[in-house]
Amino acid sequence: MATNSFFFGETPSPEANTVDQLIDSLNEKLQEATAAEDNASASASSASNSANNAATSATSAFNAATQAVTASSEANNFSSSASISAVAAAASQVSAQTSASNASVSENNALTSESNAAVSETNALAVYDLFDDRYLGSKTSDPTVDNDGNALIDGALYFDTALNVMKVYDVGTTAWYRTTPTTADQANIDIVTTNVADVNTVADSIANVNITAGNIANVNTTATNITNVNTVAGISGNVTTVAGISGNVTTVATNNANVTTVASNLTSANTIGTVATNIANVNTVGTNIASVNTVATNVANVNTVTTNIASVNTVSSNIDNVNTVATNISDVNTVVTNLTNIDTVATNITTVNTVATDITNVNTVATNISDVNTVVDNLADIQVAADNIVSITNYATLYTDMAANIIATQNIVASHHAFA
């Protein structure tokens, strides 16, 4: 049987073109169609079942997809929450790490502060120890060591509760000194305060004080002999006069005994005045004079003067006299150079004043001192001569007349002899 027909586009063979063959072919085709229908129906049923199953599966898939979407959304939400939590956790971790770092820094700072506090404590203790070595506190007597038992340092202080005064230590002298004056020192301060007017007087005359200080050796000598200085200051005019003729004064002082003798016989009749008036006769008498230096060995009045000396306060009380002395300091130096002579003069000041009154005669005597010494050595004879001056004068006149007569007689004799 041919399997191809015109229904399927094949060209039939000539022998098949019969009705049987056509019916057979149609039946065959019908069977095939029925089989195909059955198969199609079965396939459709299967397909329907599959479709149902597919629909169910699709529903399930949809439901699963929905659940998946829901789960995905929830997962996304969870993921987002997880991400946020992770970020928060990370931030917390960073914060924790920062806190840990800060805690470490704080710990280090605390350790540094602790170390600094220990150093500060050590420094404070060292400073206190230094202070404790310098101020020893209150004590009843002078300590020999500091509060640590160590040697005392220069300038250490403590409060003496026995005397109620501060004291300071001097290493050089190993002694404690009061920082307030003693009762005796305060008394001296009070004396200075009481005499501040004198101090001001000295201050106003500081130039003279400086001059005096520059000549302090002479001032000390002057102070030792202040009684004589006051005496001399009272007759400063005479002193200046005497200083101007210091050579003559020295000569007179060397011959003090003779001056005293001369002064004692100055104004009485037939004495020095008479001699001065008859100086030519004195010069004639002076040809046999001896030295009067042996007379100077008996001067011993200086020690008597020194027993009544006053202190420098006496000088302050007599500042006008000191200023007078300072103004005449060259004269004072001259006086000091000739102090022994001045002491001698001061001892005999009445006599010196007498001499000063008759200074012209004294100068005349000084100029002719060798003759004066001759006169002193022959004073007894001069006294006799003075007592008999009229007779001596008459004798001199008589002698002159006699000599003239003798010369005249000789001349007459000579003339007669010549004539002879």
C-alpha positions as a Python dict, from the first residue, in 0.01 Angstrom:
ca = {
    (1, 'M'): (0, 0, 0),
    (2, 'A'): (126, 332, -95),
    (3, 'T'): (187, 560, 194),
    (4, 'N'): (187, 882, 4),
    (5, 'S'): (-126, 1053, -139),
    (6, 'F'): (-226, 1372, -292),
    (7, 'F'): (-337, 1494, 47),
    (8, 'F'): (19, 1509, 141),
    (9, 'G'): (144, 1656, -181),
    (10, 'E'): (289, 1337, -322),
    (11, 'T'): (226, 1229, -671),
    (12, 'P'): (18, 900, -667),
    (13, 'S'): (113, 613, -873),
    (14, 'P'): (-124, 512, -1156),
    (15, 'E'): (-226, 191, -995),
    (16, 'A'): (-337, 365, -674),
    (17, 'N'): (-581, 574, -840),
    (18, 'T'): (-862, 359, -751),
    (19, 'V'): (-1140, 403, -506),
    (20, 'D'): (-1024, 112, -283),
    (21, 'Q'): (-689, 237, -276),
    (22, 'L'): (-827, 579, -205),
    (23, 'I'): (-1055, 445, 69),
    (24, 'D'): (-775, 238, 210),
    (25, 'S'): (-557, 538, 198),
    (26, 'L'): (-832, 744, 353),
    (27, 'N'): (-888, 487, 627),
    (28, 'E'): (-523, 464, 687),
    (29, 'K'): (-508, 833, 696),
    (30, 'L'): (-812, 843, 927),
    (31, 'Q'): (-655, 591, 1158),
    (32, 'E'): (-342, 786, 1157),
    (33, 'A'): (-547, 1097, 1218),
    (34, 'T'): (-747, 927, 1488),
    (35, 'A'): (-429, 799, 1642),
    (36, 'A'): (-285, 1140, 1607),
    (37, 'E'): (-606, 1284, 1757),
    (38, 'D'): (-589, 1032, 2037),
    (39, 'N'): (-229, 1119, 2083),
    (40, 'A'): (-318, 1484, 2056),
    (41, 'S'): (-606, 1438, 2303),
    (42, 'A'): (-373, 1251, 2531),
    (43, 'S'): (-114, 1510, 2473),
    (44, 'A'): (-374, 1780, 2531),
    (45, 'S'): (-479, 1610, 2851),
    (46, 'S'): (-121, 1574, 2947),
    (47, 'A'): (-71, 1929, 2837),
    (48, 'S'): (-377, 2034, 3039),
    (49, 'N'): (-241, 1843, 3332),
    (50, 'S'): (94, 1990, 3264),
    (51, 'A'): (-72, 2327, 3226),
    (52, 'N'): (-253, 2272, 3552),
    (53, 'N'): (62, 2151, 3705),
    (54, 'A'): (238, 2439, 3543),
    (55, 'A'): (-27, 2673, 3672),
    (56, 'T'): (8, 2519, 4014),
    (57, 'S'): (377, 2535, 3978),
    (58, 'A'): (343, 2887, 3854),
    (59, 'T'): (124, 2970, 4152),
    (60, 'S'): (371, 2798, 4377),
    (61, 'A'): (650, 2973, 4193),
    (62, 'F'): (461, 3301, 4227),
    (63, 'N'): (401, 3231, 4588),
    (64, 'A'): (765, 3130, 4622),
    (65, 'A'): (864, 3437, 4426),
    (66, 'T'): (642, 3646, 4648),
    (67, 'Q'): (793, 3480, 4950),
    (68, 'A'): (1130, 3520, 4789),
    (69, 'V'): (1057, 3885, 4724),
    (70, 'T'): (930, 3916, 5078),
    (71, 'A'): (1231, 3725, 5201),
    (72, 'S'): (1446, 3930, 4969),
    (73, 'S'): (1287, 4248, 5102),
    (74, 'E'): (1326, 4120, 5453),
    (75, 'A'): (1677, 4012, 5360),
    (76, 'N'): (1737, 4353, 5214),
    (77, 'N'): (1593, 4512, 5526),
    (78, 'F'): (1798, 4278, 5737),
    (79, 'S'): (2097, 4341, 5515),
    (80, 'S'): (2035, 4714, 5546),
    (81, 'S'): (1994, 4677, 5921),
    (82, 'A'): (2295, 4453, 5923),
    (83, 'S'): (2487, 4708, 5719),
    (84, 'I'): (2371, 4986, 5952),
    (85, 'S'): (2458, 4765, 6248),
    (86, 'A'): (2787, 4681, 6082),
    (87, 'V'): (2854, 5054, 6026),
    (88, 'A'): (2743, 5125, 6381),
    (89, 'A'): (2958, 4835, 6501),
    (90, 'A'): (3247, 4964, 6297),
    (91, 'A'): (3185, 5313, 6437),
    (92, 'S'): (3162, 5162, 6784),
    (93, 'Q'): (3481, 4973, 6716),
    (94, 'V'): (3646, 5297, 6602),
    (95, 'S'): (3501, 5472, 6909),
    (96, 'A'): (3620, 5183, 7123),
    (97, 'Q'): (3963, 5200, 6961),
    (98, 'T'): (3960, 5580, 7006),
    (99, 'S'): (3850, 5536, 7368),
    (100, 'A'): (4118, 5273, 7412),
    (101, 'S'): (4372, 5512, 7254),
    (102, 'N'): (4243, 5797, 7470),
    (103, 'A'): (4254, 5571, 7773),
    (104, 'S'): (4613, 5481, 7682),
    (105, 'V'): (4698, 5852, 7641),
    (106, 'S'): (4521, 5928, 7970),
    (107, 'E'): (4712, 5645, 8128),
    (108, 'N'): (5038, 5784, 7988),
    (109, 'N'): (4934, 6135, 8100),
    (110, 'A'): (4849, 5998, 8443),
    (111, 'L'): (5189, 5827, 8458),
    (112, 'T'): (5358, 6151, 8341),
    (113, 'S'): (5159, 6352, 8599),
    (114, 'E'): (5255, 6098, 8862),
    (115, 'S'): (5621, 6129, 8757),
    (116, 'N'): (5596, 6511, 8752),
    (117, 'A'): (5427, 6504, 9092),
    (118, 'A'): (5712, 6288, 9223),
    (119, 'V'): (5967, 6533, 9074),
    (120, 'S'): (5771, 6828, 9220),
    (121, 'E'): (5763, 6654, 9556),
    (122, 'T'): (6140, 6592, 9533),
    (123, 'N'): (6198, 6955, 9432),
    (124, 'A'): (5968, 7080, 9708),
    (125, 'L'): (6155, 6866, 9959),
    (126, 'A'): (6487, 6996, 9824),
    (127, 'V'): (6363, 7358, 9847),
    (128, 'Y'): (6232, 7297, 10197),
    (129, 'D'): (6565, 7140, 10291),
    (130, 'L'): (6746, 7448, 10158),
    (131, 'F'): (6505, 7672, 10352),
    (132, 'D'): (6541, 7451, 10659),
    (133, 'D'): (6922, 7487, 10633),
    (134, 'R'): (6894, 7867, 10616),
    (135, 'Y'): (6621, 7933, 10875),
    (136, 'L'): (6662, 7708, 11177),
    (137, 'G'): (6347, 7823, 11359),
    (138, 'S'): (6320, 7915, 11728),
    (139, 'K'): (6590, 7808, 11973),
    (140, 'T'): (6688, 7896, 12327),
    (141, 'S'): (7062, 7927, 12255),
    (142, 'D'): (7307, 7956, 11966),
    (143, 'P'): (7304, 7626, 11765),
    (144, 'T'): (7632, 7467, 11651),
    (145, 'V'): (7483, 7260, 11362),
    (146, 'D'): (7176, 7294, 11136),
    (147, 'N'): (6847, 7102, 11176),
    (148, 'D'): (6991, 6806, 10980),
    (149, 'G'): (7301, 6788, 11199),
    (150, 'N'): (7518, 6936, 10923),
    (151, 'A'): (7766, 7226, 10945),
    (152, 'L'): (7612, 7573, 10965),
    (153, 'I'): (7614, 7783, 10644),
    (154, 'D'): (7703, 8150, 10614),
    (155, 'G'): (7398, 8373, 10670),
    (156, 'A'): (7189, 8108, 10852),
    (157, 'L'): (6913, 8259, 11072),
    (158, 'Y'): (6732, 8161, 11390),
    (159, 'F'): (6510, 8330, 11650),
    (160, 'D'): (6667, 8350, 11996),
    (161, 'T'): (6374, 8300, 12236),
    (162, 'A'): (6595, 8386, 12535),
    (163, 'L'): (6664, 8739, 12404),
    (164, 'N'): (6365, 8765, 12165),
    (165, 'V'): (6589, 8872, 11874),
    (166, 'M'): (6687, 8734, 11533),
    (167, 'K'): (7048, 8621, 11490),
    (168, 'V'): (7259, 8558, 11179),
    (169, 'Y'): (7559, 8322, 11151),
    (170, 'D'): (7901, 8432, 11019),
    (171, 'V'): (8114, 8140, 10897),
    (172, 'G'): (8428, 8359, 10894),
    (173, 'T'): (8416, 8422, 11269),
    (174, 'T'): (8199, 8116, 11355),
    (175, 'A'): (7983, 8349, 11562),
    (176, 'W'): (7612, 8442, 11583),
    (177, 'Y'): (7535, 8815, 11556),
    (178, 'R'): (7221, 8999, 11661),
    (179, 'T'): (7020, 9173, 11388),
    (180, 'T'): (6909, 9437, 11642),
    (181, 'P'): (7137, 9660, 11852),
    (182, 'T'): (7224, 9567, 12209),
    (183, 'T'): (7112, 9788, 12496),
    (184, 'A'): (7459, 9946, 12504),
    (185, 'D'): (7457, 9999, 12125),
    (186, 'Q'): (7108, 10151, 12146),
    (187, 'A'): (7230, 10382, 12421),
    (188, 'N'): (7512, 10498, 12191),
    (189, 'I'): (7260, 10546, 11907),
    (190, 'D'): (7043, 10751, 12144),
    (191, 'I'): (7350, 10961, 12234),
    (192, 'V'): (7412, 11026, 11864),
    (193, 'T'): (7043, 11118, 11821),
    (194, 'T'): (7065, 11355, 12118),
    (195, 'N'): (7378, 11513, 11970),
    (196, 'V'): (7249, 11524, 11612),
    (197, 'A'): (7295, 11901, 11612),
    (198, 'D'): (7668, 11847, 11667),
    (199, 'V'): (7667, 11584, 11391),
    (200, 'N'): (7499, 11832, 11158),
    (201, 'T'): (7754, 12093, 11257),
    (202, 'V'): (8030, 11850, 11164),
    (203, 'A'): (7848, 11769, 10837),
    (204, 'D'): (7822, 12142, 10754),
    (205, 'S'): (8197, 12166, 10813),
    (206, 'I'): (8278, 11841, 10625),
    (207, 'A'): (8547, 12010, 10415),
    (208, 'N'): (8731, 12102, 10734),
    (209, 'V'): (8663, 11754, 10873),
    (210, 'N'): (8818, 11602, 10559),
    (211, 'I'): (9118, 11830, 10597),
    (212, 'T'): (9135, 11721, 10961),
    (213, 'A'): (9099, 11353, 10859),
    (214, 'G'): (9385, 11395, 10613),
    (215, 'N'): (9593, 11514, 10904),
    (216, 'I'): (9442, 11273, 11161),
    (217, 'A'): (9779, 11195, 11319),
    (218, 'N'): (9816, 11565, 11391),
    (219, 'V'): (9451, 11582, 11507),
    (220, 'N'): (9511, 11290, 11745),
    (221, 'T'): (9816, 11469, 11875),
    (222, 'T'): (9604, 11785, 11905),
    (223, 'A'): (9325, 11595, 12085),
    (224, 'T'): (9579, 11451, 12326),
    (225, 'N'): (9681, 11808, 12400),
    (226, 'I'): (9332, 11965, 12365),
    (227, 'T'): (9371, 12184, 12673),
    (228, 'N'): (9675, 12343, 12515),
    (229, 'V'): (9497, 12364, 12177),
    (230, 'N'): (9203, 12546, 12339),
    (231, 'T'): (9448, 12777, 12506),
    (232, 'V'): (9625, 12833, 12173),
    (233, 'A'): (9289, 12879, 11991),
    (234, 'G'): (9199, 13151, 12238),
    (235, 'I'): (9513, 13335, 12133),
    (236, 'S'): (9515, 13229, 11765),
    (237, 'G'): (9637, 13576, 11665),
    (238, 'N'): (9942, 13530, 11884),
    (239, 'V'): (9984, 13172, 11753),
    (240, 'T'): (9982, 13300, 11394),
    (241, 'T'): (10237, 13561, 11495),
    (242, 'V'): (10447, 13295, 11666),
    (243, 'A'): (10407, 13056, 11367),
    (244, 'G'): (10536, 13331, 11140),
    (245, 'I'): (10851, 13345, 11351),
    (246, 'S'): (10868, 12972, 11436),
    (247, 'G'): (11243, 12977, 11393),
    (248, 'N'): (11270, 13243, 11660),
    (249, 'V'): (11016, 13055, 11878),
    (250, 'T'): (11225, 12740, 11847),
    (251, 'T'): (11530, 12940, 11944),
    (252, 'V'): (11340, 13092, 12235),
    (253, 'A'): (11200, 12748, 12340),
    (254, 'T'): (11551, 12602, 12326),
    (255, 'N'): (11648, 12878, 12562),
    (256, 'N'): (11323, 12866, 12763),
    (257, 'A'): (11491, 12898, 13100),
    (258, 'N'): (11669, 13207, 12976),
    (259, 'V'): (11342, 13346, 12834),
    (260, 'T'): (11173, 13284, 13168),
    (261, 'T'): (11461, 13458, 13342),
    (262, 'V'): (11440, 13741, 13089),
    (263, 'A'): (11061, 13765, 13130),
    (264, 'S'): (11089, 13772, 13506),
    (265, 'N'): (11331, 14060, 13470),
    (266, 'L'): (11155, 14222, 13174),
    (267, 'T'): (10976, 14514, 13332),
    (268, 'S'): (11158, 14566, 13660),
    (269, 'A'): (11411, 14843, 13686),
    (270, 'N'): (11766, 14795, 13570),
    (271, 'T'): (11694, 14457, 13394),
    (272, 'I'): (11630, 14350, 13029),
    (273, 'G'): (11474, 14685, 12941),
    (274, 'T'): (11784, 14854, 13072),
    (275, 'V'): (12001, 14602, 12884),
    (276, 'A'): (11806, 14658, 12560),
    (277, 'T'): (11853, 15030, 12603),
    (278, 'N'): (12225, 14969, 12655),
    (279, 'I'): (12260, 14690, 12392),
    (280, 'A'): (12605, 14810, 12293),
    (281, 'N'): (12724, 14740, 12642),
    (282, 'V'): (12544, 14398, 12632),
    (283, 'N'): (12728, 14311, 12308),
    (284, 'T'): (13054, 14404, 12478),
    (285, 'V'): (12967, 14178, 12772),
    (286, 'G'): (12868, 13883, 12539),
    (287, 'T'): (13222, 13805, 12426),
    (288, 'N'): (13259, 13529, 12684),
    (289, 'I'): (12922, 13344, 12640),
    (290, 'A'): (12874, 12966, 12693),
    (291, 'S'): (12597, 12748, 12546),
    (292, 'V'): (12267, 12733, 12731),
    (293, 'N'): (12165, 12393, 12580),
    (294, 'T'): (12222, 12229, 12919),
    (295, 'V'): (11933, 12436, 13050),
    (296, 'A'): (11680, 12261, 12816),
    (297, 'T'): (11729, 11924, 12989),
    (298, 'N'): (11504, 12027, 13275),
    (299, 'V'): (11172, 12057, 13083),
    (300, 'A'): (10918, 11791, 13211),
    (301, 'N'): (10573, 11952, 13204),
    (302, 'V'): (10418, 11765, 12906),
    (303, 'N'): (10315, 11457, 13110),
    (304, 'T'): (10135, 11680, 13357),
    (305, 'V'): (9923, 11823, 13075),
    (306, 'T'): (9818, 11479, 12936),
    (307, 'T'): (9659, 11363, 13263),
    (308, 'N'): (9359, 11596, 13211),
    (309, 'I'): (9275, 11513, 12845),
    (310, 'A'): (8916, 11489, 12709),
    (311, 'S'): (8784, 11281, 12415),
    (312, 'V'): (8687, 11375, 12059),
    (313, 'N'): (8349, 11492, 12198),
    (314, 'T'): (8545, 11779, 12347),
    (315, 'V'): (8660, 11860, 11992),
    (316, 'S'): (8292, 11861, 11880),
    (317, 'S'): (8201, 12092, 12168),
    (318, 'N'): (8483, 12316, 12053),
    (319, 'I'): (8408, 12290, 11677),
    (320, 'D'): (8462, 12663, 11625),
    (321, 'N'): (8812, 12622, 11761),
    (322, 'V'): (8865, 12314, 11541),
    (323, 'N'): (8748, 12512, 11237),
    (324, 'T'): (8988, 12786, 11334),
    (325, 'V'): (9261, 12522, 11354),
    (326, 'A'): (9153, 12373, 11016),
    (327, 'T'): (9159, 12719, 10855),
    (328, 'N'): (9511, 12758, 10991),
    (329, 'I'): (9609, 12393, 10926),
    (330, 'S'): (9950, 12486, 10784),
    (331, 'D'): (10014, 12676, 11105),
    (332, 'V'): (9882, 12378, 11305),
    (333, 'N'): (10123, 12149, 11117),
    (334, 'T'): (10398, 12393, 11200),
    (335, 'V'): (10274, 12387, 11560),
    (336, 'V'): (10270, 12002, 11561),
    (337, 'T'): (10623, 11995, 11421),
    (338, 'N'): (10721, 12216, 11709),
    (339, 'L'): (10475, 12062, 11959),
    (340, 'T'): (10732, 12005, 12231),
    (341, 'N'): (10830, 12368, 12205),
    (342, 'I'): (10462, 12474, 12201),
    (343, 'D'): (10392, 12260, 12509),
    (344, 'T'): (10682, 12438, 12673),
    (345, 'V'): (10538, 12770, 12554),
    (346, 'A'): (10186, 12670, 12673),
    (347, 'T'): (10323, 12582, 13014),
    (348, 'N'): (10471, 12929, 13020),
    (349, 'I'): (10184, 13097, 12828),
    (350, 'T'): (10173, 13399, 13059),
    (351, 'T'): (10538, 13452, 12991),
    (352, 'V'): (10483, 13397, 12614),
    (353, 'N'): (10204, 13655, 12615),
    (354, 'T'): (10439, 13889, 12791),
    (355, 'V'): (10701, 13809, 12527),
    (356, 'A'): (10441, 13860, 12249),
    (357, 'T'): (10358, 14201, 12393),
    (358, 'D'): (10728, 14284, 12377),
    (359, 'I'): (10794, 14085, 12056),
    (360, 'T'): (11013, 14362, 11914),
    (361, 'N'): (11247, 14330, 12210),
    (362, 'V'): (11228, 13948, 12188),
    (363, 'N'): (11327, 13962, 11820),
    (364, 'T'): (11610, 14194, 11915),
    (365, 'V'): (11708, 13943, 12183),
    (366, 'A'): (11675, 13649, 11935),
    (367, 'T'): (11892, 13833, 11683),
    (368, 'N'): (12150, 13877, 11956),
    (369, 'I'): (12084, 13542, 12134),
    (370, 'S'): (12454, 13463, 12173),
    (371, 'D'): (12490, 13794, 12354),
    (372, 'V'): (12176, 13715, 12560),
    (373, 'N'): (12325, 13377, 12654),
    (374, 'T'): (12642, 13562, 12756),
    (375, 'V'): (12425, 13797, 12959),
    (376, 'V'): (12251, 13500, 13130),
    (377, 'D'): (12581, 13333, 13209),
    (378, 'N'): (12695, 13661, 13359),
    (379, 'L'): (12357, 13764, 13496),
    (380, 'A'): (12480, 13818, 13847),
    (381, 'D'): (12746, 14055, 13720),
    (382, 'I'): (12494, 14223, 13496),
    (383, 'Q'): (12259, 14266, 13790),
    (384, 'V'): (12545, 14424, 13980),
    (385, 'A'): (12624, 14633, 13675),
    (386, 'A'): (12256, 14725, 13637),
    (387, 'D'): (12230, 14813, 14003),
    (388, 'N'): (12533, 15032, 13956),
    (389, 'I'): (12457, 15153, 13606),
    (390, 'V'): (12487, 15516, 13707),
    (391, 'S'): (12828, 15451, 13853),
    (392, 'I'): (12928, 15245, 13551),
    (393, 'T'): (12806, 15517, 13320),
    (394, 'N'): (12996, 15775, 13528),
    (395, 'Y'): (13296, 15545, 13527),
    (396, 'A'): (13269, 15503, 13152),
    (397, 'T'): (13247, 15882, 13117),
    (398, 'L'): (13535, 15922, 13357),
    (399, 'Y'): (13729, 15653, 13174),
    (400, 'T'): (13659, 15825, 12845),
    (401, 'D'): (13766, 16161, 12985),
    (402, 'M'): (14068, 15995, 13143),
    (403, 'A'): (14158, 15830, 12817),
    (404, 'A'): (14114, 16158, 12638),
    (405, 'N'): (14338, 16333, 12894),
    (406, 'I'): (14594, 16055, 12863),
    (407, 'I'): (14588, 16084, 12487),
    (408, 'A'): (14616, 16462, 12513),
    (409, 'T'): (14906, 16427, 12760),
    (410, 'Q'): (15073, 16176, 12528),
    (411, 'N'): (15027, 16412, 12242),
    (412, 'I'): (15183, 16697, 12447),
    (413, 'V'): (15469, 16470, 12553),
    (414, 'A'): (15516, 16359, 12199),
    (415, 'S'): (15522, 16722, 12085),
    (416, 'H'): (15782, 16818, 12346),
    (417, 'H'): (15988, 16515, 12257),
    (418, 'A'): (15976, 16613, 11897),
    (419, 'F'): (16095, 16970, 11981),
    (420, 'A'): (16367, 16827, 12197),
}
